[in-house]
Coordinates of C-alpha atoms in Angstrom, one line a residue:
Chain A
X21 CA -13.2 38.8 38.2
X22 CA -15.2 38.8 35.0
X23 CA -13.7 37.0 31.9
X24 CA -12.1 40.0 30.4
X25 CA -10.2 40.7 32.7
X26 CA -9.2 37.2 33.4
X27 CA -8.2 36.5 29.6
X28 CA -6.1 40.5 29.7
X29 CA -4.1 38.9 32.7
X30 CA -3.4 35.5 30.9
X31 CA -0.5 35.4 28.6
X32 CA -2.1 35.8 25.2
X33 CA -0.3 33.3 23.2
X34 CA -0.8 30.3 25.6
X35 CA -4.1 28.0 24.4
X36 CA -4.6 31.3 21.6
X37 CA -4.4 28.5 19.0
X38 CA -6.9 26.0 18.6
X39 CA -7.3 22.9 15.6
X40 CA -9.9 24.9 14.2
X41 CA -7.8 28.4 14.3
X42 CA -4.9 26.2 12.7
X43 CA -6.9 25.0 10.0
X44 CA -8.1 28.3 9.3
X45 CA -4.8 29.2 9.3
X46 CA -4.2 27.1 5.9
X47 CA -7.7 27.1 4.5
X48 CA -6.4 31.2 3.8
X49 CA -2.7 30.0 2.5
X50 CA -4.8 27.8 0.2
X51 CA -7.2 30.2 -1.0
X52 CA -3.9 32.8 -1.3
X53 CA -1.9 30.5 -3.3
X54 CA -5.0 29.8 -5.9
X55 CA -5.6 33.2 -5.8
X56 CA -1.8 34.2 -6.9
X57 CA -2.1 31.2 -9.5
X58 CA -5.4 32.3 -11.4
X59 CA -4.3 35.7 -11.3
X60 CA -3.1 37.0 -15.0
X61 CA 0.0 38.3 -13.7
X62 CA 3.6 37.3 -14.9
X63 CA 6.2 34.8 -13.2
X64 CA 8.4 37.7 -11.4
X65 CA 4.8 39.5 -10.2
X66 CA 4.1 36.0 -8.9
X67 CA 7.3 35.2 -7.3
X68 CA 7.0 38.3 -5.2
X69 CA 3.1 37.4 -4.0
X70 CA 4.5 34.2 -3.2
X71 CA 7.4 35.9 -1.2
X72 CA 4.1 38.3 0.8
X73 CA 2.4 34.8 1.4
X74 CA 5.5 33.1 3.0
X75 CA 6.2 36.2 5.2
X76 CA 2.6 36.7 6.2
X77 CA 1.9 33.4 6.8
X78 CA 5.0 31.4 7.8
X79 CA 7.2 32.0 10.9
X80 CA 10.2 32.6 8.6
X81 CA 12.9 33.6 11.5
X82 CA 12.5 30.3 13.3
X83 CA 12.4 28.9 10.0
X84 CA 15.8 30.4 8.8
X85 CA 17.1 29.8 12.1
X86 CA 16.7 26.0 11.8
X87 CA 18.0 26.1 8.2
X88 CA 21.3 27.8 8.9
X89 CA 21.3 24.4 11.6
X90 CA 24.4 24.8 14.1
X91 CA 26.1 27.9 12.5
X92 CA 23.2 30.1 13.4
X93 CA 25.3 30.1 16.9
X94 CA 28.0 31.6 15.6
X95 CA 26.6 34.8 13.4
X96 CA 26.0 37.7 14.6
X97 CA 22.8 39.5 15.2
X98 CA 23.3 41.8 11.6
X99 CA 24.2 38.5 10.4
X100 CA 21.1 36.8 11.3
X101 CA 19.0 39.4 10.0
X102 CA 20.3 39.7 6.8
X103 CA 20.3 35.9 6.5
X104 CA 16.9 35.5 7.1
X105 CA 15.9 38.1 4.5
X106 CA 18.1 36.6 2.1
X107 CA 16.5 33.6 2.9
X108 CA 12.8 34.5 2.5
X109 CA 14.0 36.4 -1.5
X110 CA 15.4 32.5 -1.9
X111 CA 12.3 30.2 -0.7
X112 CA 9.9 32.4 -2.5
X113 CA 12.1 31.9 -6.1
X114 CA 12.7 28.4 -5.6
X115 CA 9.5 27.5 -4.9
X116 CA 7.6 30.1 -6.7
X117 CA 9.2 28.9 -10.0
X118 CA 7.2 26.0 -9.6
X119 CA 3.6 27.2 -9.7
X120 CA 3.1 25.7 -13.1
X121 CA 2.6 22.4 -11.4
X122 CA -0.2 23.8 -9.2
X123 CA -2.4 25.4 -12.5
X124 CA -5.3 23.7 -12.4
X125 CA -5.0 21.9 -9.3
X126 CA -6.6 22.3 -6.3
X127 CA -5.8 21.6 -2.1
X128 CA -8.3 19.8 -0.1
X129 CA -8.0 20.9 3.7
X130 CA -8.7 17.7 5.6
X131 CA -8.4 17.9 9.5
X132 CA -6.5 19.5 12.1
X133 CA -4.4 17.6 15.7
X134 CA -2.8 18.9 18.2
X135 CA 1.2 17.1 18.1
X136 CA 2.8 17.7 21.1
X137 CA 2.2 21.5 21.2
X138 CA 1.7 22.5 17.7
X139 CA -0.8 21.4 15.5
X140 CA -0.7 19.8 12.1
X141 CA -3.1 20.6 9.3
X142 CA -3.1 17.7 6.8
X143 CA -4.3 18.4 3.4
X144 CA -4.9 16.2 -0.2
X145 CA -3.0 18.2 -3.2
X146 CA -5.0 17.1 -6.7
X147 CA -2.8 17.7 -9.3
X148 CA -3.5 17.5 -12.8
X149 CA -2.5 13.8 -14.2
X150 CA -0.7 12.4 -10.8
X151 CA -2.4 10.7 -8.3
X152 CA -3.5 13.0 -5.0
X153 CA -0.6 13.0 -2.7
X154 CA -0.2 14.5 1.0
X155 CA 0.8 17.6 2.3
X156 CA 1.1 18.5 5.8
X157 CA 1.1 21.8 7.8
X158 CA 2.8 21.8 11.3
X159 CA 1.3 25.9 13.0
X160 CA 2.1 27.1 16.0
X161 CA 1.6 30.6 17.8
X162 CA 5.1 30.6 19.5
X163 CA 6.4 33.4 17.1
X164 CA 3.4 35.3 19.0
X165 CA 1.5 34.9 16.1
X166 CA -0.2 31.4 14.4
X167 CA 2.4 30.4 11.6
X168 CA 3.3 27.3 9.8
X169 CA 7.0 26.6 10.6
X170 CA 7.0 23.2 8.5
X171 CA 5.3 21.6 5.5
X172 CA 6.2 18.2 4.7
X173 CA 5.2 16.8 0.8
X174 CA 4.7 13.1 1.1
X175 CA 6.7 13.1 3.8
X176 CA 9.8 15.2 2.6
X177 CA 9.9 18.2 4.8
X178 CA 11.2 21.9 4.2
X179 CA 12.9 22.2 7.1
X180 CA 15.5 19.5 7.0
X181 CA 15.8 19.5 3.2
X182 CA 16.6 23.4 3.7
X183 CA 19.2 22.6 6.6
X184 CA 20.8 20.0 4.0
X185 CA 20.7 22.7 0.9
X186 CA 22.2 25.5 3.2
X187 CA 24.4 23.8 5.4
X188 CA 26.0 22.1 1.6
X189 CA 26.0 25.9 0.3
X190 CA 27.9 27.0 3.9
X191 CA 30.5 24.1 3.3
X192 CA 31.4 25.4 -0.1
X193 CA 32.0 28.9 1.2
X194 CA 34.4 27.0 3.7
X195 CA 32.0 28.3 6.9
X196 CA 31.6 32.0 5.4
X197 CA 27.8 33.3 6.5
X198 CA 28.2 36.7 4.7
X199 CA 29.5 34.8 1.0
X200 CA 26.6 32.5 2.2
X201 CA 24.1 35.9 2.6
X202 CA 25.6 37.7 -0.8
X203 CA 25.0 33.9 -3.3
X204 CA 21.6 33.7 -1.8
X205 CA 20.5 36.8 -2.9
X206 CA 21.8 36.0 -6.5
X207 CA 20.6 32.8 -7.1
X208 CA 17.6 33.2 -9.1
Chain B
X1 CA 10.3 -19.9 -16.6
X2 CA 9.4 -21.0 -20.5
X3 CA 5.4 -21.5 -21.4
X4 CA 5.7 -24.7 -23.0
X5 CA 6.9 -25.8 -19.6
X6 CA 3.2 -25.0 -18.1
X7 CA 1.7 -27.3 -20.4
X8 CA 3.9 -30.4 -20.7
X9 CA 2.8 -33.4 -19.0
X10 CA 2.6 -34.9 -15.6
X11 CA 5.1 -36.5 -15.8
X12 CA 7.7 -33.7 -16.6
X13 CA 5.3 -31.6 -14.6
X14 CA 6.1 -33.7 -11.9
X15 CA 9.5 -33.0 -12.2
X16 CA 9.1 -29.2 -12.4
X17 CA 7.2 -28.8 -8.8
X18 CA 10.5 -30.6 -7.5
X19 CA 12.5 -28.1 -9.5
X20 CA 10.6 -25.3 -8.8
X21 CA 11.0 -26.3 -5.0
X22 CA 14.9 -26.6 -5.2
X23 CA 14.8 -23.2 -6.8
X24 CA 12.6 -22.1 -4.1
X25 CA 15.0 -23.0 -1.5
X26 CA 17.8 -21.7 -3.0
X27 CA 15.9 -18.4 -3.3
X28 CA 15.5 -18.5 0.5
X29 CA 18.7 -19.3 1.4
X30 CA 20.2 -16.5 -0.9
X31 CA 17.7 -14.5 0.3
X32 CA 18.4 -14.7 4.0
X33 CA 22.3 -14.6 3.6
X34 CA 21.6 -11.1 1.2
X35 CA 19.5 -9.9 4.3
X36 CA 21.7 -10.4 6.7
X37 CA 24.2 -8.9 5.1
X38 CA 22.4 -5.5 5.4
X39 CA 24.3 -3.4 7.3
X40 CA 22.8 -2.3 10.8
X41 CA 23.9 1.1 12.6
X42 CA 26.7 0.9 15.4
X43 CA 24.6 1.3 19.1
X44 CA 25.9 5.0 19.1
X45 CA 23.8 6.2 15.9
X46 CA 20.4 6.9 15.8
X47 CA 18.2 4.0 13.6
X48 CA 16.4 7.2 12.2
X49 CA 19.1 9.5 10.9
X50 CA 21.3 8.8 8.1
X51 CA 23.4 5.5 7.8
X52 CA 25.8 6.0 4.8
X53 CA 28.8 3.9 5.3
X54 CA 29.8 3.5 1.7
X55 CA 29.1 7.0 0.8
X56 CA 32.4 7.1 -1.1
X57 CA 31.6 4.4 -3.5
X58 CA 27.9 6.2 -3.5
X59 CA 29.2 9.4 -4.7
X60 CA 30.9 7.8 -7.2
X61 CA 27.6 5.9 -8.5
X62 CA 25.8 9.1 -7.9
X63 CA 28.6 10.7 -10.8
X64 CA 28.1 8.4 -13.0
X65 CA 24.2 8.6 -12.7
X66 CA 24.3 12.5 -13.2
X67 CA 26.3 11.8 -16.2
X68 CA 24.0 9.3 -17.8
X69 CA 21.3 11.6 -16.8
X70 CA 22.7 14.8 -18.0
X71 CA 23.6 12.6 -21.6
X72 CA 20.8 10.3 -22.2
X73 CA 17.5 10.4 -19.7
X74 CA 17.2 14.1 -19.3
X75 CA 17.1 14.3 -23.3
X76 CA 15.3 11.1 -24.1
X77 CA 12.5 12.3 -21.2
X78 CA 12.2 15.7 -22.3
X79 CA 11.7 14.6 -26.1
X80 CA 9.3 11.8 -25.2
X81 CA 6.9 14.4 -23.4
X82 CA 7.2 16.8 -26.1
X83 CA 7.0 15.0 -29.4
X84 CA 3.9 11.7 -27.2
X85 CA 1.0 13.6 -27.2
X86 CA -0.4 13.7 -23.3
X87 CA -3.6 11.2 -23.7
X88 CA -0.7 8.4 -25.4
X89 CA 1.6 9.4 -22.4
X90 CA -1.2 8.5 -20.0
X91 CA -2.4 5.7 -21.6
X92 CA 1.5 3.6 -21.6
X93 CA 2.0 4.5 -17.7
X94 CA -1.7 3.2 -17.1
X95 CA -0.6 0.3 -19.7
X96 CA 2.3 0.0 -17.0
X97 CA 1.0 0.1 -14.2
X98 CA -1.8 -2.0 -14.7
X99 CA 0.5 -5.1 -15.7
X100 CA 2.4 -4.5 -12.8
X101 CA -0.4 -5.0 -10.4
X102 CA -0.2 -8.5 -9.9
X103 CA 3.4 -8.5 -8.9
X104 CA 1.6 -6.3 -6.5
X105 CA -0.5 -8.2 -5.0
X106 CA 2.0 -11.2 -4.3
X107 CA 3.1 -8.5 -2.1
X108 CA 0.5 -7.4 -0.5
X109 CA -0.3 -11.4 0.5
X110 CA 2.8 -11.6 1.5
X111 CA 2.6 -8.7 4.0
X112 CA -0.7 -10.4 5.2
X113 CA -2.8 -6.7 3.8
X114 CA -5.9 -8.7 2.4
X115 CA -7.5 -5.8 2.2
X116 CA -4.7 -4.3 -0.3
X117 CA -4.7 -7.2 -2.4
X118 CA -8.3 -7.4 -2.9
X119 CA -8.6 -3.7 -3.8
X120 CA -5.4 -4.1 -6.4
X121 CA -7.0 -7.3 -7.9
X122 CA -10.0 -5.8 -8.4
X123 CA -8.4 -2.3 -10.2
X124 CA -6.3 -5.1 -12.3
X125 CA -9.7 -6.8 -13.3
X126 CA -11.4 -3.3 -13.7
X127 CA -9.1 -1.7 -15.7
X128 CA -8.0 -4.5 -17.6
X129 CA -11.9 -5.6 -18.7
X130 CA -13.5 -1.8 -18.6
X131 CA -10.2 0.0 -19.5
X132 CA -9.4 -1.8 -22.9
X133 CA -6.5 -4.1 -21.2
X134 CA -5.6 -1.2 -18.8
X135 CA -4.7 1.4 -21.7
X136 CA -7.1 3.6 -20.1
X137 CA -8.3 3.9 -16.1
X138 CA -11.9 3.6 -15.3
X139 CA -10.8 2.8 -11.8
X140 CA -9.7 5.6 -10.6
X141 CA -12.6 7.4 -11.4
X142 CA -14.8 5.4 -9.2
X143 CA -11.2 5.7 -6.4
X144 CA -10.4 2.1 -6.6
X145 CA -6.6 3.2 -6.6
X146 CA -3.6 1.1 -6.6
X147 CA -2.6 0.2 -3.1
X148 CA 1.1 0.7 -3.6
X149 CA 3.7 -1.6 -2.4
X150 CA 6.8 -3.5 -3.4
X151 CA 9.3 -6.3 -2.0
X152 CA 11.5 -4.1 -0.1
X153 CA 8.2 -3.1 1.9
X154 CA 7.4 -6.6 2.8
X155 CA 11.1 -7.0 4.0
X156 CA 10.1 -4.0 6.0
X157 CA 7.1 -6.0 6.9
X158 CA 9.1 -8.6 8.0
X159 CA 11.1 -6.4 10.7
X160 CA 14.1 -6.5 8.5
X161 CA 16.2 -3.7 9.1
X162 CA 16.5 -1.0 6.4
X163 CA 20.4 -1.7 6.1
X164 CA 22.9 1.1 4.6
X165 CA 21.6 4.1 2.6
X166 CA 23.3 2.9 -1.3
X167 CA 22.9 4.9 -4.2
X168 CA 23.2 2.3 -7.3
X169 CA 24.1 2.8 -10.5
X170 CA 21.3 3.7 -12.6
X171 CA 18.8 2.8 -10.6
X172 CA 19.5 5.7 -8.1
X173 CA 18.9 5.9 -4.4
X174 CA 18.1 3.3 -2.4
X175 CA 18.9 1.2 0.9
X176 CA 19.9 -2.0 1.5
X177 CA 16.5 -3.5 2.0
X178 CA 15.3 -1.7 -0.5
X179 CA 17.9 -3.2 -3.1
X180 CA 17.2 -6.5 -2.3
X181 CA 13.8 -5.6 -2.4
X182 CA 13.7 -4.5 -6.4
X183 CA 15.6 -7.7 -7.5
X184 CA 13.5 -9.8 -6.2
X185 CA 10.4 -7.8 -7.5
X186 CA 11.7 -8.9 -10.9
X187 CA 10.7 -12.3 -9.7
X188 CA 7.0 -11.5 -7.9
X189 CA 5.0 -10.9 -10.9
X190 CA 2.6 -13.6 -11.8
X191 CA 2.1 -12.5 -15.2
X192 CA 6.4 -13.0 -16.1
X193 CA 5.6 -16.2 -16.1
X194 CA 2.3 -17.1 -17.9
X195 CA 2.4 -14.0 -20.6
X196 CA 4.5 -15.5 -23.8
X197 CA 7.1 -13.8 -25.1
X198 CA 7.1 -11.0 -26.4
X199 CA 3.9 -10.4 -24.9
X200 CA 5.2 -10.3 -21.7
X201 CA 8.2 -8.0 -22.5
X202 CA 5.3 -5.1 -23.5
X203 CA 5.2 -4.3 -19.7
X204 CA 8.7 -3.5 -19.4
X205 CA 9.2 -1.6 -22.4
X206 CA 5.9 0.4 -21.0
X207 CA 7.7 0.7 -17.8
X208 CA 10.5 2.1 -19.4
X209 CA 8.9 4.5 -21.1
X210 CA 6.4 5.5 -18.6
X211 CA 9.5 6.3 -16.1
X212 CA 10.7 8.6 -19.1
X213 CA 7.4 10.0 -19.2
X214 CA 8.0 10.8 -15.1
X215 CA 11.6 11.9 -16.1
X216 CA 9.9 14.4 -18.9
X217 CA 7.1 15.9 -17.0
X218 CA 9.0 16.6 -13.7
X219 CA 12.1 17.8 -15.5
X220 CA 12.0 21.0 -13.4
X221 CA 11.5 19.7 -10.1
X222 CA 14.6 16.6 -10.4
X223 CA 17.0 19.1 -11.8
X224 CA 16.7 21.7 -9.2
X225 CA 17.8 18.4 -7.2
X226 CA 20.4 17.4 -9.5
X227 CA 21.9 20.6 -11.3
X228 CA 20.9 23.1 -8.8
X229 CA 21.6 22.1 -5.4
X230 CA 25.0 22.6 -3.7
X231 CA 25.7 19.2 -2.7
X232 CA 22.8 16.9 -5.3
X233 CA 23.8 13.8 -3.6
X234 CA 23.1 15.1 0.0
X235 CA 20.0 16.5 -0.9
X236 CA 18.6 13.3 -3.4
X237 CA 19.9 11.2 -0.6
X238 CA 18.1 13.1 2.0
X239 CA 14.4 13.3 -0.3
X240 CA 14.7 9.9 -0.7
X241 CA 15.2 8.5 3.0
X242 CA 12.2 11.0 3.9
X243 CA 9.9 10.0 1.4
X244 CA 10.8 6.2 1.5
X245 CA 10.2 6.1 5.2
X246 CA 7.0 7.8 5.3
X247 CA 6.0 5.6 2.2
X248 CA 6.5 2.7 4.8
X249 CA 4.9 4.2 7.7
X250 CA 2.0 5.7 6.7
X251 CA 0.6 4.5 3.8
X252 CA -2.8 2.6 3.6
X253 CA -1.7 -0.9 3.8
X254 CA -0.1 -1.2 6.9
X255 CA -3.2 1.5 8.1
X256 CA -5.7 -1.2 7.0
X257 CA -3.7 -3.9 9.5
X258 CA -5.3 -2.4 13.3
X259 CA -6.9 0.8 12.4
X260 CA -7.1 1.1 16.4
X261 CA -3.4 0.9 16.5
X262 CA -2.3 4.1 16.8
X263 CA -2.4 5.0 13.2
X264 CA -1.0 8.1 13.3
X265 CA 2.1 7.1 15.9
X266 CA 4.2 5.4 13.3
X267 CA 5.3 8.2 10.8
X268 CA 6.7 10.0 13.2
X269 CA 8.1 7.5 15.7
X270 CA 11.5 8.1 13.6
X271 CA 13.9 11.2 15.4
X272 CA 15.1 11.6 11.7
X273 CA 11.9 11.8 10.9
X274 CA 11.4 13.3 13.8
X275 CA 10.0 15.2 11.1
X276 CA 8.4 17.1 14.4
X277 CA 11.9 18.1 14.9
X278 CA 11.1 21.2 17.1
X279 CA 12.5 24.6 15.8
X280 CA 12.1 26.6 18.4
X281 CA 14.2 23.9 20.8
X282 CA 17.1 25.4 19.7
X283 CA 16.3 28.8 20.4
X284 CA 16.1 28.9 24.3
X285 CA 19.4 30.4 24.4

C-alpha cells in the first residue's frame, strides 16, 4: 500500500499536529497581532481584526463552551450558537481595548511540548518598561483544525477567569442564558 | 532596632545578643502558633481549588478596598503618572526596588536558593555602585534581574500550607501564608536596621510611590477587574490564587534547586491549576 493511500485511510486529525506545527501555529498569531498593532488603523478597525484573529486562530466553540461552565448543559442548540457569537464580539472588545500595552512591544516564541495530548507553546512578552513576563499557548487539532483553546499570562488563564466572569454575569440574570446573550453583545 | 545601639559597647552589646535572642525566640514561637493557625481544607476539598471560608468578612474588606480605591489610589495613581514624568517614574521604582533587595536575599538564604541570593546581591551591588545608588538600572541591561521572592514563599518553602484565601484591608488579596508572610517581611530587610533614620524611611516612601506608579500605569487593566467585572471579588480573588501559585511553582528559584527534577511538573501539579483543565472533557456528551 503506498503512503498515500495509507495517510487517506488514517483519520486526518490524529498525530496531524506536531511541536513544530504548534509553534507555527503562534509564530503567525504573533506576527498577526504586530501586524494589527503597527497598522494606522483606528481602535474599532482594530477591535474587529482582533475579533478575525481570535476566530481564525482560536477554537472559540470549545472555548465558549468551557466558559458558560455547567449551564452549557442546559441551553439549547440556538442558544449555544448565539452564545458563542456573542461571546467571540465580547473577547475581541475586552481584550482588544488593550492593545496599547502591546505598542512597541514585541513576543519571543520560545519552544513547543507535547502535555498530555495538546501542546503548549511558551513565549516571553517584552513590554515597554516592565520586566518580560510569560505567556503560554496550550493548541490542539481536536476542533479538526490546530487552535489555541488556552493562554495563560503569568499563570492567570483565559479559560477559568472567563468561566468566573460569565458564570458571575449568569448569577446576576438569576440563570437567564438569553439576558446573558442580549448584555454580552452590549457591553462594549 | 536604634543605630546608636550598633555601636555601644561590649558590654551593653553583650546584653543586646541576649536580647536580640529572647526576641528571636519570641518571634518563633509567635511565628509557629500564627502558622498553625492557617487554616487547612476539610479531606473533601481539593488543596488546588478555592478555600474561602471567611469570604463574608472578605467581601466586606474587599468593599471597603474598592472604596478607598475608587476615592484615593485610583486618583492619586492616575495623577502621579500624569503630572512624574516617565524617566522620574522609573528611576523611584528602581530606587525601590533596589533597597528592597536585601530583604530579598535573607529570603532566598533562607529558602536555601544560593544561586538567587548571589544573583540579587550582585544586582544590589551593581546597581547600587553603577546605577547612582540604584536610581537608575544598569543590571538589567546586562539580564542580571531580580530573582523575586518574599517570606510567604519561604513558608511555602518550608511545606507550610497556603492556609485560607483572605482578602485584607488595604493590602488586598492574599492567603494565609501569604499574610504572615508580608508582616514578617517588614522584619527581613538588613538595611531597616543599619540605614539611620530618615534615611532608611526613603525606601518606603519610594515603595509607596512606585506601587502608585503600578496603580497609574495599569489603570485600565485593574479597573476592568474592579469596576467592570460582574462579581470584582470573584474574579481579583481568582487572578490572584492563579498568578500567586504559579509565582510559587515556577519561577527561577525553586528551578535553580534540581534542574533534573522535573522542572516543568510543578506548575501544573495543582487540579485548580489544573490550568490543563481539558475543554473538550466535557464535551463527550
Amino acid at each position: 500500500m503506498s503512503g498515500v493511500a495509507l495517510a487517506a485511510m488514517t483519520p486526518a486529525p490524529a498525530f496531524a499536529l506536531t511541536a513544530d506545527g504548534a509553534k507555527r501555529l503562534v509564530d503567525a498569531i504573533v506576527a498577526d497581532i504586530n501586524r494589527v498593532i503597527a497598522a494606522p488603523t483606528s481602535e474599532a478597525q482594530k477591535i474587529r481584526e482582533f475579533e478575525k484573529i481570535f476566530v481564525r486562530y482560536s477554537d472559540v466553540p470549545t472555548i465558549a463552551r468551557y466558559a458558560l461552565g455547567v449551564d452549557a448543559r442546559r441551553a439549547t442548540r440556538a442558544q449555544m450558537n448565539a452564545f458563542t457569537k456573542a461571546f467571540q464580539v465580547y473577547v475581541s472588545r475586552k481584550y482588544g481595548k488593550r492593545f496599547r500595552e502591546f505598542i512597541g512591544g514585541r513576543i519571543e516564541v520560545q519552544k513547543a511540548r507535547k502535555v498530555k495530548n495538546f501542546y503548549e507553546v511558551r513565549t516571553i512578552a517584552h513590554l515597554r518598561g516592565e520586566s518580560p513576563f510569560e505567556v503560554t499557548f496550550l493548541v490542539s487539532d481536536r476542533s479538526g483544525r490546530d487552535k489555541f483553546f488556552n493562554i495563560f499570562i503569568e499563570g492567570v488563564n483565559m479559560l477559568l477567569t472567563e468561566r468566573t466572569e460569565i458564570g458571575a454575569m449568569l448569577d446576576k440574570r438569576r440563570g437567564n442564558i438569553d439576558a446573558l446573550i442580549s448584555d454580552l453583545k452590549s457591553i462594549s | 532596632m536604634e543605630i546608636p545601639l550598633l555601636f555601644s559597647n561590649e558590654k551593653s552589646g553583650f546584653g543586646l545578643k541576649a536580647q536580640a535572642r529572647n526576641a528571636l525566640a519570641i518571634a518563633v514561637v509567635g511565628l509557629s502558633f500564627t502558622l498553625s493557625a492557617c487554616s487547612v481544607p476539610g479531606p473533601g476539598e481539593a488543596p488546588g481549588g478555592i478555600y474561602d471560608p471567611y469570604e463574608e468578612t472578605n467581601r466586606n474588606n474587599h468593599e471597603l478596598n474598592r472604596a478607598l480605591d475608587r476615592s484615593l489610589v485610583r486618583p492619586a495613581g492616575k495623577g502621579y503618572t500624569q503630572f512624574v514624568p516617565d524617566p522620574i517614574e522609573d528611576s523611584v521604582s528602581s530606587f525601590a526596588s533596589n533597597l528592597s533587595l536585601p530583604g530579598t536575599v535573607v529570603n532566598n538564604l533562607l529558602q536555601g536558593d544560593l544561586g538567587g541570593a548571589f544573583q540579587n546581591t550582585f544586582r544590589f551591588a551593581f546597581n547600587t555602585v553603577f546605577g547612582f545608588g540604584g536610581l537608575a538600572d544598569p543590571a538589567s541591561e546586562f539580564g542580571i534581574d531580580e530573582v523575586e521572592t518574599d517570606f510567604g514563599e519561604t513558608l511555602y518553602v518550608w511545606g507550610v500550607p497556603e492556609g485560607a484565601y483572605v482578602e485584607l484591608p488595604v493590602l488586598g488579596p492574599s492567603t494565609e501564608r501569604d499574610a504572615v508572610g508580608r508582616v514578617v517581611d517588614v522584619f527581613t530587610n538588613p538595611l531597616s536596621y543599619v540605614l539611620p533614620s530618615p534615611e532608611k524611611y526613603y525606601g518606603t516612601g519610594a515603595a509607596l510611590a512606585s506601587k502608585l506608579g503600578d496603580r497609574g500605569r495599569y489603570s485600565d487593566t485593574i479597573d476592568t477587574i474592579l469596576y467592570e467585572s460582574a462579581d470584582s471579588y470573584a474574579q481579583a480573588r481568582m487572578i490572584y490564587l492563579q498568578n500567586r501559585r504559579f509565582k510559587l511553582g515556577s519561577d527561577d528559584s525553586s528551578a535553580y534547586v534540581d534542574p533534573y527534577d522535573d522542572p516543568y511538573g510543578d506548575p501544573y501539579a495543582d487540579p485548580y491549576a489544573d490550568p490543563y483543565a481539558d475543554p473538550y472533557a466535557d464535551q463527550t456528551e
